[in-house]
Short mmCIF file of C-alpha atoms in Angstrom, two decimals:
data_model
loop_
_atom_site.label_atom_id
_atom_site.label_comp_id
_atom_site.label_asym_id
_atom_site.label_seq_id
_atom_site.Cartn_x
_atom_site.Cartn_y
_atom_site.Cartn_z
CA MET A 1 -0.43 0.11 -0.02
CA ARG A 2 2.88 2.49 0.91
CA ALA A 3 4.80 1.50 -2.24
CA ALA A 4 1.61 2.29 -4.22
CA ARG A 5 0.94 5.39 -2.27
CA LEU A 6 4.39 6.80 -2.95
CA GLN A 7 4.51 5.94 -6.71
CA ARG A 8 1.41 8.37 -7.03
CA SER A 9 3.14 11.22 -4.96
CA LEU A 10 0.56 10.76 -3.01
CA ARG A 11 0.28 11.66 1.30
CA GLN A 12 -1.86 9.58 3.61
CA VAL A 13 -4.28 12.20 3.80
CA ASP A 14 -5.02 12.08 0.16
CA VAL A 15 -5.45 8.98 0.42
CA ALA A 16 -7.82 8.77 3.15
CA ARG A 17 -9.97 11.66 1.23
CA LEU A 18 -10.00 9.59 -1.80
CA SER A 19 -10.99 6.21 0.16
CA ARG A 20 -13.20 7.84 2.53
CA VAL A 21 -11.32 6.87 5.48
CA SER A 22 -9.51 8.13 8.22
CA ASP A 23 -5.56 8.86 7.75
CA VAL A 24 -5.43 7.16 10.76
CA SER A 25 -6.58 3.85 8.75
CA VAL A 26 -4.46 4.60 6.25
CA SER A 27 -1.28 4.72 8.42
CA ARG A 28 -2.36 1.37 10.17
CA MET A 29 -2.83 -0.35 7.00
CA GLU A 30 0.76 0.76 5.81
CA ARG A 31 2.09 -0.46 9.24
CA GLY A 32 0.49 -3.91 8.53
CA ALA A 33 -1.87 -3.70 11.75
CA LEU A 34 -5.08 -4.90 9.67
CA ASP A 35 -6.21 -6.47 12.42
CA GLU A 36 -7.62 -3.11 13.81
CA LEU A 37 -9.20 -2.36 10.42
CA SER A 38 -12.56 -3.75 8.62
CA LEU A 39 -12.24 -5.58 5.33
CA GLY A 40 -13.98 -2.50 3.78
CA SER A 41 -11.80 -0.13 4.64
CA ILE A 42 -8.67 -2.04 3.27
CA ARG A 43 -10.56 -2.39 0.10
CA ARG A 44 -11.39 0.87 -0.42
CA VAL A 45 -7.84 2.46 0.22
CA ALA A 46 -6.49 -0.49 -1.81
CA GLY A 47 -9.08 0.49 -4.94
CA ALA A 48 -8.16 3.88 -4.68
CA LEU A 49 -4.44 3.09 -5.01
CA GLY A 50 -5.00 0.54 -7.63
CA VAL A 51 -4.29 -2.39 -5.91
CA HIS A 52 -6.12 -5.66 -5.68
CA VAL A 53 -6.65 -7.06 -2.66
CA ARG A 54 -7.51 -10.90 -2.36
CA LEU A 55 -8.16 -13.38 0.24
CA LEU A 56 -7.13 -16.88 0.35
CA PRO A 57 -8.40 -19.34 2.84
CA ARG A 58 -6.35 -22.08 3.46
CA ALA A 59 -6.90 -25.40 5.57
CA PRO A 60 -4.53 -27.74 7.33
CA GLY A 61 -3.08 -30.39 4.68
CA GLY A 62 -4.82 -28.65 1.63
CA GLN A 63 -8.35 -29.94 3.08
CA LEU A 64 -10.34 -27.11 0.90
CA ASP A 65 -7.82 -27.71 -1.99
CA ARG A 66 -9.54 -31.45 -2.00
CA LEU A 67 -12.49 -30.57 -1.83
CA ILE A 68 -12.72 -28.13 -4.26
CA ASN A 69 -10.82 -30.37 -6.53
CA VAL A 70 -13.35 -33.24 -5.82
CA ARG A 71 -16.80 -31.73 -6.19
CA HIS A 72 -14.79 -30.05 -9.68
CA ALA A 73 -13.89 -33.39 -10.71
CA ALA A 74 -17.46 -35.18 -10.26
CA LEU A 75 -18.97 -31.82 -12.18
CA ALA A 76 -16.42 -32.92 -15.01
CA GLU A 77 -17.23 -36.55 -14.93
CA HIS A 78 -21.32 -35.75 -14.76
CA VAL A 79 -20.90 -33.71 -17.89
CA VAL A 80 -18.70 -36.23 -19.72
CA MET A 81 -21.24 -38.90 -19.36
CA LEU A 82 -24.18 -36.71 -20.60
CA LEU A 83 -21.94 -35.18 -23.75
CA ARG A 84 -21.15 -39.38 -24.44
CA ARG A 85 -24.69 -40.57 -24.47
CA GLY A 86 -25.19 -37.96 -26.82
CA GLY A 87 -22.81 -39.03 -29.52
CA TRP A 88 -20.03 -36.61 -28.24
CA GLU A 89 -16.47 -37.05 -28.25
CA VAL A 90 -14.81 -35.31 -25.15
CA ARG A 91 -11.35 -34.31 -24.32
CA PRO A 92 -10.82 -33.24 -20.69
CA GLU A 93 -8.07 -30.61 -19.50
CA VAL A 94 -7.15 -29.56 -22.94
CA SER A 95 -3.77 -27.45 -22.34
CA PHE A 96 -2.72 -25.05 -24.70
CA GLY A 97 -0.05 -22.17 -25.42
CA ILE A 98 -0.85 -20.12 -28.36
CA TYR A 99 1.01 -16.61 -29.15
CA GLY A 100 2.15 -16.52 -25.52
CA GLU A 101 -1.50 -17.27 -24.16
CA ARG A 102 -1.68 -20.55 -22.30
CA GLY A 103 -4.11 -21.95 -20.33
CA VAL A 104 -6.58 -25.25 -19.94
CA VAL A 105 -10.00 -26.10 -21.45
CA ASP A 106 -11.97 -28.02 -18.68
CA LEU A 107 -13.99 -29.55 -21.59
CA LEU A 108 -13.75 -29.88 -24.93
CA ALA A 109 -16.27 -31.62 -26.98
CA TRP A 110 -16.38 -32.52 -30.76
CA HIS A 111 -19.59 -33.58 -32.52
CA ALA A 112 -18.38 -35.22 -35.84
CA ALA A 113 -21.48 -35.68 -37.96
CA SER A 114 -22.22 -31.46 -37.79
CA ARG A 115 -18.46 -30.74 -36.93
CA ALA A 116 -19.44 -28.72 -33.88
CA LEU A 117 -16.86 -27.72 -31.08
CA LEU A 118 -17.88 -26.96 -27.94
CA VAL A 119 -15.95 -25.42 -25.18
CA ILE A 120 -17.21 -25.99 -21.63
CA GLU A 121 -16.26 -23.99 -18.40
CA LEU A 122 -16.82 -26.31 -14.96
CA LYS A 123 -17.68 -24.11 -12.19
CA THR A 124 -18.61 -25.28 -8.57
CA ALA A 125 -19.10 -21.80 -6.91
CA ILE A 126 -18.97 -18.19 -8.89
CA VAL A 127 -16.45 -15.84 -7.13
CA ASP A 128 -14.68 -13.66 -9.31
CA VAL A 129 -17.72 -13.06 -12.84
CA GLY A 130 -15.28 -10.94 -14.70
CA GLU A 131 -12.29 -13.17 -14.72
CA ILE A 132 -14.81 -16.12 -15.83
CA LEU A 133 -16.19 -14.37 -18.50
CA GLY A 134 -12.99 -12.82 -19.53
CA THR A 135 -11.39 -16.57 -19.63
CA LEU A 136 -14.05 -18.22 -21.25
CA ASP A 137 -14.08 -15.80 -24.01
CA ARG A 138 -10.51 -16.21 -24.34
CA LYS A 139 -10.50 -20.27 -24.77
CA ARG A 140 -13.74 -19.70 -27.02
CA ARG A 141 -11.35 -17.22 -29.27
CA LEU A 142 -8.36 -19.60 -29.56
CA ALA A 143 -11.00 -22.77 -29.76
CA PRO A 144 -10.15 -23.35 -33.59
CA ARG A 145 -6.10 -23.10 -32.97
CA ILE A 146 -6.94 -25.55 -30.04
CA ALA A 147 -8.87 -27.95 -32.27
CA ALA A 148 -6.82 -28.14 -34.92
CA ASP A 149 -3.74 -29.71 -32.73
CA LEU A 150 -6.56 -32.76 -32.34
CA SER A 151 -7.31 -32.61 -36.13
CA TRP A 152 -10.81 -31.15 -35.74
CA ARG A 153 -12.09 -28.67 -38.23
CA PRO A 154 -15.14 -26.82 -36.40
CA ALA A 155 -17.98 -25.28 -38.72
CA VAL A 156 -19.35 -24.12 -35.73
CA ILE A 157 -18.10 -23.14 -31.94
CA GLY A 158 -20.15 -22.80 -28.73
CA THR A 159 -19.41 -22.25 -25.28
CA TRP A 160 -21.22 -23.67 -22.23
CA LEU A 161 -20.60 -22.30 -18.56
CA ALA A 162 -21.83 -25.37 -16.54
CA ILE A 163 -22.17 -24.40 -12.46
CA GLY A 164 -22.88 -27.12 -9.99
CA GLU A 165 -26.30 -26.62 -8.33
CA SER A 166 -26.30 -24.41 -5.17
CA MET A 167 -28.27 -21.70 -3.86
CA THR A 168 -25.27 -19.72 -3.48
CA SER A 169 -24.40 -19.85 -7.06
CA ARG A 170 -27.81 -19.29 -8.14
CA ARG A 171 -27.73 -15.53 -5.90
CA ARG A 172 -24.29 -14.80 -7.53
CA VAL A 173 -25.54 -15.44 -10.71
CA ALA A 174 -28.71 -13.63 -10.06
CA ALA A 175 -26.68 -10.74 -8.52
CA HIS A 176 -24.96 -9.99 -11.90
CA ARG A 177 -27.87 -11.02 -14.06
CA ALA A 178 -27.43 -8.89 -16.93
CA THR A 179 -23.67 -9.33 -17.55
CA PHE A 180 -24.28 -13.24 -17.62
CA ALA A 181 -27.00 -12.50 -20.40
CA ALA A 182 -25.19 -10.34 -22.35
CA ALA A 183 -22.51 -12.85 -22.55
CA LEU A 184 -24.15 -16.04 -22.33
CA PRO A 185 -27.84 -15.63 -23.41
CA ASP A 186 -28.78 -19.45 -23.66
CA ASP A 187 -30.28 -21.36 -20.85
CA GLY A 188 -30.25 -25.31 -20.08
CA ILE A 189 -33.09 -25.93 -22.02
CA ARG A 190 -31.28 -24.46 -25.12
CA ILE A 191 -27.83 -26.17 -24.78
CA ARG A 192 -30.00 -29.23 -23.88
CA ARG A 193 -31.42 -29.18 -27.33
CA TRP A 194 -28.38 -27.54 -29.24
CA LEU A 195 -26.49 -30.56 -27.50
CA ALA A 196 -29.16 -32.98 -29.44
CA ARG A 197 -29.12 -31.27 -32.89
CA PRO A 198 -25.59 -28.58 -32.99
CA VAL A 199 -27.02 -26.41 -35.47
CA GLY A 200 -25.82 -22.46 -35.20
CA ALA A 201 -23.72 -21.18 -32.27
CA VAL A 202 -24.66 -21.55 -28.78
CA ASN A 203 -23.58 -19.32 -25.58
CA ALA A 204 -25.06 -20.90 -22.99
CA LEU A 205 -25.43 -20.85 -18.69
CA SER A 206 -26.62 -23.69 -16.81
CA PHE A 207 -26.87 -25.34 -13.62
CA VAL A 208 -26.25 -28.84 -13.31
CA THR A 209 -27.76 -31.15 -10.73
CA ASP A 210 -26.76 -34.44 -9.77
CA ARG A 211 -29.74 -35.21 -7.63
CA ARG A 212 -30.82 -38.10 -10.14
CA GLU A 213 -27.44 -39.42 -11.17
CA LYS A 214 -26.88 -43.06 -9.75
CA GLY A 215 -23.39 -43.54 -11.03
CA LEU A 216 -21.31 -41.02 -9.73
CA ARG A 217 -18.96 -41.52 -6.53
CA SER A 218 -18.89 -37.96 -5.22
CA ARG A 219 -21.72 -35.15 -5.25
CA PHE A 220 -21.01 -31.76 -6.89
CA ALA A 221 -24.13 -30.06 -5.99
CA THR A 222 -24.08 -27.90 -2.51
CA LEU A 223 -26.57 -29.83 -0.35
CA GLN A 224 -29.12 -27.79 1.41
CA ARG A 225 -29.41 -26.71 5.10
CA ALA A 226 -31.33 -29.38 7.23
CA PRO A 227 -33.54 -27.73 9.72
CA GLY A 228 -33.40 -28.25 13.47
CA ARG A 229 -35.00 -31.42 15.25
CA ARG A 230 -37.56 -29.09 16.82
CA ALA A 231 -38.49 -27.36 13.50
CA ALA A 232 -38.47 -30.54 11.56
CA ALA A 233 -40.63 -32.16 14.10
CA THR A 234 -43.01 -29.23 13.82
CA HIS A 235 -43.12 -29.18 9.87
CA ALA A 236 -43.65 -33.03 10.03
CA ARG A 237 -46.84 -32.66 12.29
CA VAL A 238 -48.18 -29.42 10.00
CA ALA A 239 -47.24 -30.68 6.49
CA GLY A 240 -47.88 -34.27 7.00
CA PRO A 241 -46.14 -36.48 4.51
CA PRO A 242 -43.74 -35.31 2.14
CA ARG A 243 -44.76 -33.82 -0.95
CA GLU A 244 -42.97 -34.19 -4.49
CA PRO A 245 -40.30 -31.48 -5.37
CA GLY A 246 -42.22 -28.84 -7.18
CA PRO A 247 -40.64 -26.20 -9.82
CA VAL A 248 -37.01 -25.25 -9.34
CA PRO A 249 -35.74 -21.61 -10.09
CA ARG A 250 -33.49 -21.80 -12.90
CA PRO A 251 -32.22 -18.86 -15.04
CA ASN A 252 -34.21 -18.53 -18.49
CA GLY A 253 -32.76 -15.75 -19.74
CA PRO A 254 -31.44 -15.83 -16.33
CA GLY A 255 -34.52 -15.23 -13.80
CA SER A 256 -37.60 -17.37 -14.57
CA LEU A 257 -38.65 -20.94 -13.13
CA VAL A 258 -38.96 -23.68 -15.31
CA LYS A 259 -39.52 -27.39 -14.49
CA PRO A 260 -36.63 -29.28 -14.09
CA PRO A 261 -35.78 -31.81 -16.93
CA PRO A 262 -36.79 -35.44 -16.72
CA ASP A 263 -32.95 -36.58 -16.56
CA GLY A 264 -32.21 -34.19 -14.05
CA GLY A 265 -28.82 -33.33 -15.78
CA LEU A 266 -29.32 -29.70 -17.00
#
């Protein structure tokens, strides 16, 4: 923070005015006394100085990393199964290095009959919306070169952001509805129809659930919070026997309600 301030020839009082915090807070921040400051103050000062602050949670033995990787792998396995049932050839974790741009495509799917190529980005959590959309757009732009290395010559290229089902991810998507709709206007119904008959371009976002899938070892959809014993008992007395699940909220465009598909996949 101090280096960024000095680079801009600013005083601590100048930074305080720009970020709407006290100059005492700026001084504490530069001395590393972060426990005395709120996260909001830290981010405001960082934003005024053009510094990006990112929180990186860690657990002993890499437990969080393993959990994320397990859920991501389960989501990938589920999507691969869906694609192969429809006659698609799928390559997972396709790395590329083109003109200095490097990365990995989570899943690259090829439909030989229609010469359709599908770039798939898998997410079990929505964190940085700009980074997700920027990465997906870059992979789509480089997709013809990536496919050429596999001897695929696509006539049409589609993109699909497949998100593991969770209420948190739905809230994140809803909070950035206009941004996602502009970049990925197609929904789960559209991508399901396109996979069966890939004609024209598709740029889709859909939530993927494993609730009806029996062949997976690990779940990727976030479990819902269970009510306490007293609340559950009260609900049982009032509501009686459990009913069949009703419509599930899912973005159609993003935002409307549609009934879950028969296979529970998209």
